[in-house]
Coordinates of C-alpha atoms and ligand atoms in Angstrom, one line a residue:
M1 CA 52.7 -37.0 -108.8
K2 CA 49.3 -36.5 -109.5
Y3 CA 46.0 -35.3 -107.7
I4 CA 45.7 -35.0 -104.2
L5 CA 42.6 -35.7 -101.6
G6 CA 41.8 -32.4 -99.8
I7 CA 39.8 -33.6 -97.3
E8 CA 37.2 -30.7 -94.6
S9 CA 35.8 -32.4 -90.6
T10 CA 36.4 -30.5 -88.6
A11 CA 32.8 -29.0 -87.4
H12 CA 29.1 -29.6 -89.1
T13 CA 30.5 -30.3 -92.9
F14 CA 32.0 -32.8 -94.1
G15 CA 33.9 -32.2 -97.5
L16 CA 36.2 -34.2 -100.4
A17 CA 37.9 -32.8 -102.9
V18 CA 40.7 -33.8 -105.8
L19 CA 42.9 -31.3 -106.8
D20 CA 45.8 -31.9 -109.3
K21 CA 49.1 -31.4 -109.2
K22 CA 48.5 -27.3 -109.9
G23 CA 46.3 -27.2 -107.4
K24 CA 42.8 -27.0 -109.3
I25 CA 40.0 -28.6 -107.7
L26 CA 38.7 -31.0 -110.0
S27 CA 36.0 -31.8 -108.2
D28 CA 34.4 -30.5 -104.3
V29 CA 31.9 -32.8 -102.8
K30 CA 30.8 -31.8 -99.5
D31 CA 27.7 -32.5 -97.2
M32 CA 27.0 -30.5 -93.9
Y33 CA 24.8 -31.8 -91.0
T34 CA 22.0 -29.4 -90.2
T35 CA 19.3 -28.9 -87.5
K36 CA 15.7 -28.4 -87.7
S37 CA 16.3 -26.7 -84.2
G38 CA 19.4 -26.7 -81.7
G39 CA 23.1 -25.7 -82.6
I40 CA 25.3 -28.6 -83.3
I41 CA 26.1 -31.8 -80.7
P42 CA 29.7 -33.2 -82.6
M43 CA 28.9 -36.4 -81.6
E44 CA 25.6 -36.2 -83.5
S45 CA 28.1 -34.5 -86.6
A46 CA 31.2 -37.0 -85.7
R47 CA 28.1 -39.7 -86.8
H48 CA 27.5 -37.0 -90.4
H49 CA 30.5 -37.6 -91.0
K50 CA 30.7 -41.6 -90.8
K51 CA 27.7 -42.2 -92.5
V52 CA 28.2 -40.0 -95.4
S53 CA 32.2 -40.8 -95.6
W54 CA 32.4 -43.3 -98.2
K55 CA 29.2 -42.4 -100.6
L56 CA 30.3 -38.9 -100.9
Y57 CA 34.4 -41.0 -101.8
E58 CA 32.3 -42.5 -104.9
K59 CA 30.6 -39.2 -106.2
L60 CA 33.8 -37.8 -105.9
I61 CA 36.0 -40.4 -107.8
K62 CA 33.5 -40.4 -110.2
D63 CA 33.2 -36.7 -110.4
A64 CA 36.3 -36.2 -110.8
G65 CA 36.6 -38.4 -113.7
I66 CA 40.1 -40.3 -112.7
D67 CA 41.1 -43.4 -111.3
E68 CA 41.7 -44.5 -107.4
S69 CA 45.3 -45.3 -107.6
E70 CA 46.5 -42.0 -109.5
I71 CA 45.5 -40.3 -105.7
Q72 CA 48.7 -39.8 -104.9
V73 CA 48.7 -37.7 -101.3
I74 CA 45.9 -37.3 -98.9
A75 CA 45.6 -33.7 -97.0
F76 CA 43.1 -34.0 -94.1
S77 CA 42.1 -31.2 -91.9
N78 CA 43.8 -32.0 -88.1
A79 CA 42.8 -28.7 -86.3
P80 CA 41.1 -26.6 -85.1
G81 CA 38.0 -27.9 -84.2
L82 CA 35.4 -30.5 -82.7
A83 CA 37.2 -33.5 -81.1
P84 CA 34.7 -37.0 -82.5
C85 CA 34.3 -34.6 -86.5
L86 CA 38.2 -34.6 -86.2
I87 CA 39.0 -38.0 -85.8
E88 CA 36.3 -38.9 -88.1
G89 CA 38.1 -37.5 -90.3
M90 CA 41.5 -38.5 -89.6
K91 CA 40.2 -42.2 -89.8
F92 CA 38.8 -42.4 -92.9
A93 CA 41.7 -40.7 -94.1
K94 CA 44.1 -42.9 -93.1
E95 CA 42.0 -45.9 -94.0
I96 CA 42.4 -44.7 -97.4
S97 CA 45.9 -43.5 -97.3
Q98 CA 47.3 -46.8 -96.2
R99 CA 45.1 -49.1 -98.6
L100 CA 46.7 -46.9 -101.6
R101 CA 49.9 -46.6 -99.6
I102 CA 49.9 -42.7 -99.6
P103 CA 51.4 -39.9 -97.5
L104 CA 49.2 -37.8 -95.3
V105 CA 49.3 -33.8 -94.9
P106 CA 47.6 -32.6 -91.7
V107 CA 46.4 -29.0 -92.5
N108 CA 45.4 -26.7 -90.1
H109 CA 42.0 -25.0 -91.1
C110 CA 42.0 -21.6 -90.4
I111 CA 45.2 -21.5 -92.3
A112 CA 43.9 -23.6 -95.3
H113 CA 40.9 -20.3 -95.6
L114 CA 43.5 -18.1 -96.1
E115 CA 45.7 -19.7 -98.6
I116 CA 43.2 -20.8 -100.8
G117 CA 42.7 -17.0 -101.2
E118 CA 45.4 -16.5 -103.5
I119 CA 42.9 -18.3 -105.7
T120 CA 41.2 -15.1 -106.6
G121 CA 45.0 -13.5 -106.6
A122 CA 45.4 -12.4 -102.8
K123 CA 49.0 -12.1 -102.7
D124 CA 49.5 -11.1 -98.9
P125 CA 46.0 -10.4 -97.5
V126 CA 44.9 -9.1 -94.4
L127 CA 42.2 -12.5 -93.4
L128 CA 39.2 -11.1 -92.0
Y129 CA 37.7 -15.1 -90.9
A130 CA 34.5 -14.7 -89.9
S131 CA 32.7 -18.3 -89.4
G132 CA 30.5 -20.4 -86.7
A133 CA 33.4 -21.0 -84.3
N134 CA 35.8 -18.8 -85.2
T135 CA 36.0 -15.0 -85.9
Q136 CA 39.9 -13.5 -86.3
I137 CA 42.1 -11.4 -87.8
I138 CA 45.3 -13.4 -89.3
A139 CA 48.3 -12.0 -91.0
Y140 CA 51.0 -13.6 -92.4
E141 CA 54.6 -11.9 -90.4
A142 CA 57.8 -13.3 -90.0
G143 CA 57.9 -16.7 -90.7
K144 CA 53.9 -17.8 -88.9
Y145 CA 50.5 -16.6 -89.4
R146 CA 49.9 -13.9 -86.7
I147 CA 46.2 -13.4 -84.8
F148 CA 46.2 -9.8 -84.5
G149 CA 42.4 -9.6 -83.2
E150 CA 40.2 -12.6 -82.3
T151 CA 36.8 -12.4 -80.5
L152 CA 37.5 -12.8 -77.2
D153 CA 33.8 -14.9 -76.0
L154 CA 32.1 -16.7 -78.8
G155 CA 32.6 -16.9 -82.7
V156 CA 30.0 -14.8 -85.1
G157 CA 28.6 -16.8 -87.1
N158 CA 27.9 -18.9 -83.7
F159 CA 26.6 -15.3 -82.2
I160 CA 24.0 -15.5 -85.3
D161 CA 22.8 -18.7 -84.6
T162 CA 21.8 -18.7 -81.3
F163 CA 20.0 -15.3 -81.7
A164 CA 18.3 -17.5 -84.9
R165 CA 17.6 -20.0 -82.6
L166 CA 15.9 -17.8 -79.9
I167 CA 13.7 -16.6 -82.8
G168 CA 12.4 -20.0 -83.7
I169 CA 14.4 -20.9 -86.5
G170 CA 17.4 -24.0 -87.5
F171 CA 20.6 -24.3 -87.3
P172 CA 22.8 -22.2 -89.7
G173 CA 20.2 -18.9 -89.3
G174 CA 23.2 -17.2 -91.1
P175 CA 20.8 -17.2 -94.4
K176 CA 18.1 -16.2 -92.5
I177 CA 19.0 -14.0 -90.9
Q178 CA 20.2 -11.6 -93.5
K179 CA 17.2 -12.6 -95.4
L180 CA 15.4 -10.7 -92.1
A181 CA 17.5 -8.2 -92.3
E182 CA 16.8 -6.9 -95.5
K183 CA 13.1 -6.0 -94.9
G184 CA 14.5 -3.7 -91.6
T185 CA 14.3 -0.5 -91.3
N186 CA 15.2 0.6 -87.6
L187 CA 18.3 0.9 -86.6
I188 CA 18.3 0.4 -82.6
E189 CA 21.0 0.6 -80.9
L190 CA 22.9 -2.4 -79.4
P191 CA 26.7 -2.7 -77.5
Y192 CA 29.4 -2.1 -80.2
S193 CA 32.2 -4.0 -78.6
I194 CA 35.6 -3.6 -79.7
K195 CA 38.9 -2.9 -77.4
G196 CA 42.3 -3.1 -80.8
M197 CA 41.6 -5.8 -83.0
D198 CA 39.7 -7.9 -80.4
V199 CA 35.5 -8.1 -80.1
S200 CA 33.0 -9.4 -78.3
F201 CA 29.2 -10.4 -78.3
S202 CA 28.1 -11.3 -75.3
G203 CA 26.8 -8.3 -74.5
I204 CA 25.1 -8.0 -77.9
Q205 CA 23.7 -11.4 -76.9
T206 CA 22.1 -10.6 -73.6
K207 CA 20.3 -7.6 -74.9
L208 CA 19.5 -9.6 -78.0
K209 CA 17.9 -11.5 -75.7
H210 CA 15.8 -8.9 -73.3
M211 CA 14.5 -7.0 -76.4
V212 CA 13.2 -10.9 -78.3
E213 CA 11.5 -11.4 -74.6
S214 CA 10.3 -7.7 -74.2
G215 CA 8.0 -8.2 -77.4
K216 CA 9.0 -4.6 -78.3
Y217 CA 10.6 -4.7 -81.7
K218 CA 10.1 -6.3 -84.8
I219 CA 12.3 -9.1 -85.7
E220 CA 13.1 -7.3 -88.7
D221 CA 14.8 -4.5 -87.4
L222 CA 16.6 -6.5 -84.9
A223 CA 17.9 -8.6 -87.7
F224 CA 18.8 -6.0 -89.5
S225 CA 20.8 -4.0 -86.2
L226 CA 22.4 -6.8 -85.7
Q227 CA 24.6 -7.2 -88.9
E228 CA 24.5 -3.1 -89.2
T229 CA 26.2 -3.8 -85.8
V230 CA 28.5 -6.6 -85.7
F231 CA 29.4 -6.1 -89.0
A232 CA 30.6 -3.2 -88.3
M233 CA 32.5 -4.1 -85.1
L234 CA 34.6 -6.8 -88.0
V235 CA 35.6 -4.0 -90.4
E236 CA 36.8 -1.7 -87.1
A237 CA 38.7 -4.6 -86.6
A238 CA 40.1 -5.5 -90.6
E239 CA 41.0 -1.6 -91.2
R240 CA 42.9 -1.4 -88.0
A241 CA 45.0 -4.8 -89.2
L242 CA 45.4 -3.2 -92.0
A243 CA 47.0 0.2 -91.0
H244 CA 49.5 -1.8 -88.3
T245 CA 50.2 -3.8 -90.6
G246 CA 50.9 -1.7 -93.5
K247 CA 49.1 -4.4 -95.8
R248 CA 46.7 -3.8 -98.5
E249 CA 44.8 -6.7 -99.5
L250 CA 41.6 -7.7 -97.4
L251 CA 40.8 -11.3 -97.7
L252 CA 37.1 -13.2 -96.8
G253 CA 37.3 -16.3 -95.7
G254 CA 34.7 -18.4 -93.1
G255 CA 30.7 -18.5 -93.3
V256 CA 30.0 -15.5 -92.3
G257 CA 31.8 -14.2 -95.2
C258 CA 28.3 -15.2 -97.5
N259 CA 27.0 -12.1 -95.8
S260 CA 26.2 -9.8 -99.1
R261 CA 25.9 -7.2 -96.2
L262 CA 29.5 -7.6 -94.7
Q263 CA 31.3 -8.1 -98.1
E264 CA 29.6 -4.4 -98.7
M265 CA 30.7 -2.8 -96.4
A266 CA 34.4 -4.4 -96.1
K267 CA 34.9 -3.2 -100.0
I268 CA 33.2 0.0 -98.9
M269 CA 36.5 -0.2 -96.0
C270 CA 38.8 -1.1 -99.0
M271 CA 37.9 1.2 -101.3
E272 CA 38.5 4.1 -98.4
R273 CA 41.6 3.1 -97.7
G274 CA 43.0 2.4 -101.1
C275 CA 43.0 -1.6 -100.6
K276 CA 41.6 -4.6 -102.9
F277 CA 39.0 -6.3 -101.9
F278 CA 39.6 -10.4 -102.2
C279 CA 35.7 -12.8 -101.9
P280 CA 36.1 -16.1 -102.5
D281 CA 33.3 -18.0 -104.1
K282 CA 30.7 -19.0 -101.9
S283 CA 31.9 -22.2 -101.8
L284 CA 35.3 -22.0 -101.1
L285 CA 33.7 -19.8 -98.1
V286 CA 32.4 -22.0 -96.0
D287 CA 34.2 -25.2 -94.5
N288 CA 35.1 -26.6 -97.6
A289 CA 37.8 -29.5 -98.6
G290 CA 39.0 -27.7 -102.1
M291 CA 41.1 -25.5 -99.7
I292 CA 42.1 -28.1 -97.3
G293 CA 43.9 -30.0 -100.5
Y294 CA 45.1 -26.6 -101.8
L295 CA 47.7 -26.1 -99.1
G296 CA 47.9 -30.1 -98.2
L297 CA 49.3 -29.4 -101.9
K298 CA 51.4 -26.6 -101.0
M299 CA 52.8 -28.0 -98.3
F300 CA 53.7 -31.6 -99.5
K301 CA 55.8 -29.5 -102.0
S302 CA 57.8 -27.8 -99.4
G303 CA 58.3 -32.0 -97.9
L304 CA 55.8 -31.8 -95.5
G305 CA 53.6 -35.0 -94.6
F306 CA 53.6 -38.2 -92.9
K307 CA 54.5 -41.5 -94.4
K308 CA 52.9 -44.9 -94.0
K309 CA 55.5 -45.8 -91.3
D310 CA 55.3 -42.6 -89.0
F311 CA 50.9 -42.2 -89.3
D312 CA 51.1 -43.1 -85.5
K313 CA 52.6 -39.9 -85.3
V314 CA 50.0 -38.1 -87.1
D315 CA 47.0 -36.9 -84.8
I316 CA 44.4 -34.2 -84.1
A317 CA 44.5 -31.3 -82.2
P318 CA 41.3 -29.3 -81.7
R319 CA 42.5 -26.1 -80.2
E320 CA 45.7 -25.7 -82.7
R321 CA 45.8 -22.2 -82.9
T322 CA 46.7 -20.8 -86.2
D323 CA 50.0 -19.0 -84.7
E324 CA 51.2 -22.0 -83.4
V325 CA 52.0 -23.7 -86.4
E326 CA 55.4 -23.2 -88.3
V327 CA 54.9 -21.7 -91.5
S328 CA 57.5 -23.3 -93.6
W329 CA 56.0 -23.8 -97.0
K330 CA 55.9 -20.7 -98.2
Ligands
ATP1 P1 35.2 -23.0 -88.6 O1 35.3 -24.1 -87.9 O2 35.7 -22.2 -89.9 O3 35.0 -22.4 -87.3 P2 32.7 -23.5 -89.4 O4 32.2 -24.8 -89.3 O5 31.4 -22.1 -88.0 O6 33.7 -22.9 -89.6 P3 31.7 -21.8 -91.5 O7 30.9 -22.9 -93.3 O8 32.8 -21.3 -91.9 O9 31.9 -22.9 -90.5 O10 30.4 -21.6 -91.3 C1 29.2 -21.7 -90.7 C2 28.7 -19.9 -90.3 O11 28.4 -19.0 -91.0 C3 27.6 -20.6 -89.7 O12 27.5 -19.9 -88.3 C4 26.4 -19.9 -90.4 O13 25.0 -18.9 -89.6 C5 26.8 -18.9 -91.0 N1 26.5 -17.8 -92.2 C6 26.2 -18.9 -93.5 N2 25.9 -17.6 -94.2 C7 25.9 -17.2 -93.9 C8 24.5 -15.0 -94.3 N3 24.5 -15.4 -95.6 N4 25.7 -14.6 -93.0 C9 25.5 -14.4 -92.1 N5 26.0 -15.6 -92.1 C10 26.3 -16.7 -92.6
FE2_2 FE1 35.8 -23.2 -91.1

């Protein structure tokens, strides 16, 4: 096997990557659907993916400096995510694999976030997966990736984005809220909602909405307090998972992991517990095709994947849960 193509399309990002047979990422390109105000509209995001796909593919092949015919496997994220976006990714994957007559490997996006941590040196970590749509504490145990804790309502990134929208900032709101938070000085008390290793954000959201509408608080202070409160919840949940599983490594994943305050808090917790902290590069924290190719390669090497005659068995699974996946490649 020479090269593998990875395809990511679960939500707002359409990404492509070429990896060599050792899992080294040779080229990784992406194009993200954004909005000036308001959240993601799934159909629009899917239209975006369709529109950018072939141009991006040309760029990828050129950047990687390979010939298309040298690609011998395709991995694409088939789960979980927004159905219209997943469908575009799958169509694109099937089209290329049919033309090149090469096998297809469907990959679970959440598990890809975890497995890519290997690149940073993590061996058996607890993953704090904090993205837009997902907030989960995941770790490997007895043949499966188990979810030890998760959000009971919305994902932490979506929660931050909703707050951003409320104060008139477009999508994605995370980086801008971080900037505002850096200027905040007053810690305002917000509901702190954690049960075991599960967290929830809707109570904080309602409270913040009232506070913004009252006009009595500085936006910078609200952004600061929001970050301090919800990141403390996430780090506490992660710490409990470390204690529960006896694992000694924490890995960050997901776009919210780009937040330097969250990184700092997680790092301090790890230091205090004598655990190692791993945080991939930003480009691998956010949705990317490199991680899809990376996990797809491992799965393919272990014998997983579909040949052309079985392509009708390849489908999307928008709601597949992390612990539904049989981990036979480890
Ligand atoms: P998934 O499909 O895995 O749920 P996703 O599609 O929501 O992921 P990601 O790229 O993993 O996408 O994460 C996007 C989220 O990360 C957005 O909600 C965005 O606001 C948030 N984000 C990005 N940078 C920061 C930051 N510096 N601080 C906080 N949040 C951030
Ligand atoms: Fe993601």
